Amino acid sequence: MWGYEKKLQYPINIKNPDPQMAKFIISQYGGPDGELGAALRYLSQKFSMPTEITKATLNDIGTEELGHLEMVGTLVSQLTKGCSPDELKAAGLGAYYTDHGISVYPQSAGGSAFNAMSLAVKGDPITDLTENMAAEQKARSTYEYLIDLADDPDVINVLKFLREREVVHFQRFGEALRTVEEKLAERKFYMNNMNNTNNSCGCNEDKGNGTCNGGCSNPRR
């Protein structure tokens, strides 16, 4: 079960509305590298993770991404609060206002609606964790681009916090990947040794050259 604490991970208090900045930031709400996709990806991938630790890692990070989604939505909402339709139109949000008013809708900065078809949930832990590490780096890059576009410290500080969390997530996924690789390596070693001992003569035979290591009543010549 999840516990929901009714506060943002980082306080957001935008004093100066900026609908154009909201148009850019909304990409991290429902864009290709946004928080909605990250949360759904990780919370779906966790079911095929091979260890309880990796399952917990995916669950924890996926849950935190939902918190980040709330933060990005709050940024967009506060940046457009009180803006007139003319101001939204001037900021390039005329079409958005037509479809959604001043609500927060999951889409990219370019206007493409969120699409779950872009999510990578492969069922192979190494594939999924590697994808997640790349996803966190792409999110970090996006936050850095948004910081480049911003000029309001109230916005920049929030974006910096979110960028730092992407770095932490990248590190945690790296740790999880190493854990999975070690687990799979141990299993492969065990299976290989079982294969070497499971043969017709019942001894620890080297199957590569057909010789017996000793103690066999039926050695191969």
mmCIF file of C-alpha atoms in Angstrom:
data_model
loop_
_atom_site.group_PDB
_atom_site.id
_atom_site.type_symbol
_atom_site.label_atom_id
_atom_site.label_comp_id
_atom_site.label_asym_id
_atom_site.label_seq_id
_atom_site.Cartn_x
_atom_site.Cartn_y
_atom_site.Cartn_z
ATOM 1 C CA MET A 1 0.000 0.000 0.000
ATOM 2 C CA TRP A 2 1.064 3.587 -0.570
ATOM 3 C CA GLY A 3 0.965 6.407 1.914
ATOM 4 C CA TYR A 4 0.168 9.826 0.473
ATOM 5 C CA GLU A 5 1.559 12.843 2.280
ATOM 6 C CA LYS A 6 -0.331 15.933 1.190
ATOM 7 C CA LYS A 7 2.614 18.114 0.310
ATOM 8 C CA LEU A 8 4.944 18.467 -2.647
ATOM 9 C CA GLN A 9 8.458 17.054 -2.481
ATOM 10 C CA TYR A 10 9.728 20.562 -3.140
ATOM 11 C CA PRO A 11 7.698 23.736 -2.446
ATOM 12 C CA ILE A 12 6.342 25.558 -5.504
ATOM 13 C CA ASN A 13 5.237 29.167 -5.247
ATOM 14 C CA ILE A 14 5.224 30.927 -8.617
ATOM 15 C CA LYS A 15 4.715 34.668 -8.216
ATOM 16 C CA ASN A 16 4.941 35.664 -11.873
ATOM 17 C CA PRO A 17 2.747 33.774 -14.379
ATOM 18 C CA ASP A 18 4.504 32.798 -17.588
ATOM 19 C CA PRO A 19 2.280 30.829 -19.998
ATOM 20 C CA GLN A 20 5.076 30.380 -22.525
ATOM 21 C CA MET A 21 7.235 28.661 -19.923
ATOM 22 C CA ALA A 22 4.236 26.523 -18.995
ATOM 23 C CA LYS A 23 4.016 25.433 -22.640
ATOM 24 C CA PHE A 24 7.593 24.189 -22.461
ATOM 25 C CA ILE A 25 7.384 22.580 -19.013
ATOM 26 C CA ILE A 26 4.249 20.586 -19.804
ATOM 27 C CA SER A 27 6.447 18.247 -21.854
ATOM 28 C CA GLN A 28 7.675 16.783 -18.568
ATOM 29 C CA TYR A 29 4.064 16.083 -17.655
ATOM 30 C CA GLY A 30 3.056 14.047 -20.687
ATOM 31 C CA GLY A 31 5.903 14.325 -23.193
ATOM 32 C CA PRO A 32 8.194 11.560 -24.478
ATOM 33 C CA ASP A 33 10.560 11.746 -21.507
ATOM 34 C CA GLY A 34 8.049 12.999 -18.949
ATOM 35 C CA GLU A 35 7.072 11.907 -15.492
ATOM 36 C CA LEU A 36 3.804 10.181 -16.441
ATOM 37 C CA GLY A 37 5.576 7.795 -18.783
ATOM 38 C CA ALA A 38 8.304 7.143 -16.213
ATOM 39 C CA ALA A 39 5.815 6.305 -13.455
ATOM 40 C CA LEU A 40 3.801 3.931 -15.634
ATOM 41 C CA ARG A 41 6.928 2.276 -17.038
ATOM 42 C CA TYR A 42 8.526 1.534 -13.677
ATOM 43 C CA LEU A 43 5.330 0.471 -11.903
ATOM 44 C CA SER A 44 4.626 -1.951 -14.767
ATOM 45 C CA GLN A 45 8.163 -3.322 -15.031
ATOM 46 C CA LYS A 46 8.384 -4.191 -11.353
ATOM 47 C CA PHE A 47 6.236 -7.320 -11.769
ATOM 48 C CA SER A 48 8.872 -9.073 -13.881
ATOM 49 C CA MET A 49 11.870 -8.168 -11.736
ATOM 50 C CA PRO A 50 13.717 -11.266 -10.433
ATOM 51 C CA THR A 51 14.384 -10.142 -6.849
ATOM 52 C CA GLU A 52 12.410 -8.431 -4.108
ATOM 53 C CA ILE A 53 15.044 -5.689 -3.944
ATOM 54 C CA THR A 54 14.688 -4.787 -7.613
ATOM 55 C CA LYS A 55 10.898 -4.940 -7.363
ATOM 56 C CA ALA A 56 11.040 -2.533 -4.441
ATOM 57 C CA THR A 57 13.394 -0.227 -6.333
ATOM 58 C CA LEU A 58 11.011 -0.017 -9.303
ATOM 59 C CA ASN A 59 8.051 0.506 -6.967
ATOM 60 C CA ASP A 60 9.807 3.261 -4.993
ATOM 61 C CA ILE A 61 11.028 5.179 -8.019
ATOM 62 C CA GLY A 62 7.744 4.752 -9.884
ATOM 63 C CA THR A 63 5.887 6.143 -6.890
ATOM 64 C CA GLU A 64 8.267 9.082 -6.630
ATOM 65 C CA GLU A 65 7.711 9.825 -10.320
ATOM 66 C CA LEU A 66 4.005 10.218 -9.537
ATOM 67 C CA GLY A 67 5.056 12.856 -7.018
ATOM 68 C CA HIS A 68 7.149 14.552 -9.694
ATOM 69 C CA LEU A 69 4.154 14.453 -12.026
ATOM 70 C CA GLU A 70 2.210 16.368 -9.395
ATOM 71 C CA MET A 71 5.020 18.906 -9.142
ATOM 72 C CA VAL A 72 5.183 19.477 -12.896
ATOM 73 C CA GLY A 73 1.413 19.831 -13.044
ATOM 74 C CA THR A 74 1.575 22.366 -10.225
ATOM 75 C CA LEU A 75 4.215 24.343 -12.119
ATOM 76 C CA VAL A 76 2.079 24.452 -15.257
ATOM 77 C CA SER A 77 -1.031 25.383 -13.301
ATOM 78 C CA GLN A 78 0.632 28.210 -11.396
ATOM 79 C CA LEU A 79 2.413 29.553 -14.478
ATOM 80 C CA THR A 80 -0.931 29.941 -16.277
ATOM 81 C CA LYS A 81 -3.009 31.044 -13.308
ATOM 82 C CA GLY A 82 -4.928 34.244 -14.039
ATOM 83 C CA CYS A 83 -3.803 34.425 -17.674
ATOM 84 C CA SER A 84 -6.364 35.682 -20.173
ATOM 85 C CA PRO A 85 -7.210 33.804 -23.382
ATOM 86 C CA ASP A 86 -5.305 36.478 -25.316
ATOM 87 C CA GLU A 87 -2.193 35.934 -23.174
ATOM 88 C CA LEU A 88 -2.422 32.185 -23.662
ATOM 89 C CA LYS A 89 -2.832 32.654 -27.409
ATOM 90 C CA ALA A 90 0.199 34.970 -27.541
ATOM 91 C CA ALA A 91 2.224 32.294 -25.711
ATOM 92 C CA GLY A 92 1.336 29.665 -28.309
ATOM 93 C CA LEU A 93 -1.337 28.005 -26.183
ATOM 94 C CA GLY A 94 -4.356 29.010 -28.249
ATOM 95 C CA ALA A 95 -4.979 25.486 -29.531
ATOM 96 C CA TYR A 96 -4.368 24.043 -26.065
ATOM 97 C CA TYR A 97 -6.868 26.486 -24.535
ATOM 98 C CA THR A 98 -9.421 25.501 -27.172
ATOM 99 C CA ASP A 99 -9.224 21.831 -26.169
ATOM 100 C CA HIS A 100 -8.425 21.975 -22.462
ATOM 101 C CA GLY A 101 -8.996 25.468 -21.095
ATOM 102 C CA ILE A 102 -6.502 26.104 -18.320
ATOM 103 C CA SER A 103 -6.487 22.537 -17.042
ATOM 104 C CA VAL A 104 -3.346 20.400 -17.108
ATOM 105 C CA TYR A 105 -3.375 17.818 -19.900
ATOM 106 C CA PRO A 106 -0.631 15.224 -20.591
ATOM 107 C CA GLN A 107 1.095 16.251 -23.781
ATOM 108 C CA SER A 108 4.495 17.256 -25.121
ATOM 109 C CA ALA A 109 5.676 20.812 -25.636
ATOM 110 C CA GLY A 110 4.946 20.317 -29.327
ATOM 111 C CA GLY A 111 1.325 19.441 -28.633
ATOM 112 C CA SER A 112 1.396 15.657 -29.074
ATOM 113 C CA ALA A 113 -0.828 13.876 -26.572
ATOM 114 C CA PHE A 114 0.665 11.286 -24.238
ATOM 115 C CA ASN A 115 0.914 7.854 -25.849
ATOM 116 C CA ALA A 116 1.618 4.719 -23.827
ATOM 117 C CA MET A 117 2.930 2.997 -26.968
ATOM 118 C CA SER A 118 6.259 4.705 -26.292
ATOM 119 C CA LEU A 119 6.748 2.888 -22.990
ATOM 120 C CA ALA A 120 9.332 0.114 -22.839
ATOM 121 C CA VAL A 121 8.117 -2.814 -20.720
ATOM 122 C CA LYS A 122 9.971 -5.813 -22.136
ATOM 123 C CA GLY A 123 9.887 -8.337 -19.307
ATOM 124 C CA ASP A 124 13.637 -8.893 -19.439
ATOM 125 C CA PRO A 125 15.185 -7.270 -16.334
ATOM 126 C CA ILE A 126 18.475 -6.316 -17.964
ATOM 127 C CA THR A 127 16.688 -4.803 -20.959
ATOM 128 C CA ASP A 128 14.218 -2.895 -18.778
ATOM 129 C CA LEU A 129 16.787 -1.583 -16.295
ATOM 130 C CA THR A 130 19.102 -0.476 -19.092
ATOM 131 C CA GLU A 131 16.177 1.332 -20.718
ATOM 132 C CA ASN A 132 15.389 2.984 -17.393
ATOM 133 C CA MET A 133 18.915 4.298 -16.995
ATOM 134 C CA ALA A 134 18.675 5.856 -20.459
ATOM 135 C CA ALA A 135 15.225 7.265 -19.634
ATOM 136 C CA GLU A 136 16.550 8.983 -16.533
ATOM 137 C CA GLN A 137 19.362 10.568 -18.523
ATOM 138 C CA LYS A 138 16.889 11.792 -21.145
ATOM 139 C CA ALA A 139 14.739 13.315 -18.415
ATOM 140 C CA ARG A 140 17.815 14.951 -16.907
ATOM 141 C CA SER A 141 18.679 16.468 -20.287
ATOM 142 C CA THR A 142 15.144 17.791 -20.689
ATOM 143 C CA TYR A 143 15.218 19.475 -17.299
ATOM 144 C CA GLU A 144 18.542 21.061 -18.178
ATOM 145 C CA TYR A 145 17.069 22.402 -21.437
ATOM 146 C CA LEU A 146 14.122 23.804 -19.477
ATOM 147 C CA ILE A 147 16.514 25.488 -17.053
ATOM 148 C CA ASP A 148 18.220 27.092 -20.061
ATOM 149 C CA LEU A 149 14.857 28.518 -21.146
ATOM 150 C CA ALA A 150 13.778 29.738 -17.717
ATOM 151 C CA ASP A 151 14.642 33.073 -16.119
ATOM 152 C CA ASP A 152 12.526 32.944 -12.947
ATOM 153 C CA PRO A 153 14.346 31.604 -9.851
ATOM 154 C CA ASP A 154 11.050 30.236 -8.524
ATOM 155 C CA VAL A 155 10.870 28.024 -11.611
ATOM 156 C CA ILE A 156 14.573 27.267 -11.946
ATOM 157 C CA ASN A 157 14.920 26.000 -8.371
ATOM 158 C CA VAL A 158 12.115 23.495 -8.851
ATOM 159 C CA LEU A 159 13.600 22.302 -12.157
ATOM 160 C CA LYS A 160 17.007 21.886 -10.515
ATOM 161 C CA PHE A 161 15.488 19.743 -7.780
ATOM 162 C CA LEU A 162 13.778 17.527 -10.344
ATOM 163 C CA ARG A 163 16.981 17.235 -12.381
ATOM 164 C CA GLU A 164 18.901 16.096 -9.304
ATOM 165 C CA ARG A 165 16.339 13.389 -8.603
ATOM 166 C CA GLU A 166 16.802 12.036 -12.135
ATOM 167 C CA VAL A 167 20.507 11.641 -11.399
ATOM 168 C CA VAL A 168 19.720 9.734 -8.190
ATOM 169 C CA HIS A 169 17.290 7.483 -10.049
ATOM 170 C CA PHE A 170 19.930 6.759 -12.684
ATOM 171 C CA GLN A 171 22.321 5.679 -9.941
ATOM 172 C CA ARG A 172 19.743 3.464 -8.250
ATOM 173 C CA PHE A 173 18.858 1.764 -11.518
ATOM 174 C CA GLY A 174 22.556 1.160 -12.086
ATOM 175 C CA GLU A 175 22.790 -0.525 -8.695
ATOM 176 C CA ALA A 176 19.721 -2.629 -9.485
ATOM 177 C CA LEU A 177 21.196 -3.660 -12.831
ATOM 178 C CA ARG A 178 24.411 -4.835 -11.189
ATOM 179 C CA THR A 179 22.366 -6.834 -8.675
ATOM 180 C CA VAL A 180 20.393 -8.529 -11.432
ATOM 181 C CA GLU A 181 23.511 -9.288 -13.484
ATOM 182 C CA GLU A 182 25.154 -10.902 -10.453
ATOM 183 C CA LYS A 183 22.021 -12.935 -9.761
ATOM 184 C CA LEU A 184 21.802 -14.170 -13.341
ATOM 185 C CA ALA A 185 25.534 -14.929 -13.415
ATOM 186 C CA GLU A 186 25.200 -17.074 -10.292
ATOM 187 C CA ARG A 187 22.279 -18.991 -11.801
ATOM 188 C CA LYS A 188 24.143 -19.564 -15.066
ATOM 189 C CA PHE A 189 27.189 -20.841 -13.180
ATOM 190 C CA TYR A 190 25.011 -23.257 -11.204
ATOM 191 C CA MET A 191 23.191 -24.502 -14.315
ATOM 192 C CA ASN A 192 26.468 -24.997 -16.200
ATOM 193 C CA ASN A 193 27.889 -27.070 -13.376
ATOM 194 C CA MET A 194 24.714 -29.155 -13.211
ATOM 195 C CA ASN A 195 25.000 -29.794 -16.955
ATOM 196 C CA ASN A 196 28.602 -30.895 -16.534
ATOM 197 C CA THR A 197 27.678 -33.451 -13.857
ATOM 198 C CA ASN A 198 24.470 -34.694 -15.490
ATOM 199 C CA ASN A 199 25.833 -37.142 -18.069
ATOM 200 C CA SER A 200 25.614 -40.824 -18.968
ATOM 201 C CA CYS A 201 28.514 -41.978 -16.841
ATOM 202 C CA GLY A 202 27.374 -40.167 -13.714
ATOM 203 C CA CYS A 203 30.658 -38.442 -13.010
ATOM 204 C CA ASN A 204 32.069 -34.949 -13.282
ATOM 205 C CA GLU A 205 33.043 -35.416 -16.903
ATOM 206 C CA ASP A 206 34.578 -32.776 -19.106
ATOM 207 C CA LYS A 207 32.113 -32.751 -21.978
ATOM 208 C CA GLY A 208 34.467 -30.696 -24.086
ATOM 209 C CA ASN A 209 36.931 -33.511 -24.804
ATOM 210 C CA GLY A 210 34.973 -36.563 -23.620
ATOM 211 C CA THR A 211 37.399 -37.449 -20.818
ATOM 212 C CA CYS A 212 36.430 -38.542 -17.337
ATOM 213 C CA ASN A 213 37.846 -36.795 -14.264
ATOM 214 C CA GLY A 214 38.046 -40.032 -12.342
ATOM 215 C CA GLY A 215 35.860 -42.369 -10.327
ATOM 216 C CA CYS A 216 33.832 -43.435 -13.358
ATOM 217 C CA SER A 217 32.920 -47.029 -14.074
ATOM 218 C CA ASN A 218 32.186 -46.250 -17.697
ATOM 219 C CA PRO A 219 34.796 -43.744 -18.932
ATOM 220 C CA ARG A 220 34.627 -42.590 -22.528
ATOM 221 C CA ARG A 221 37.604 -43.406 -24.753
#
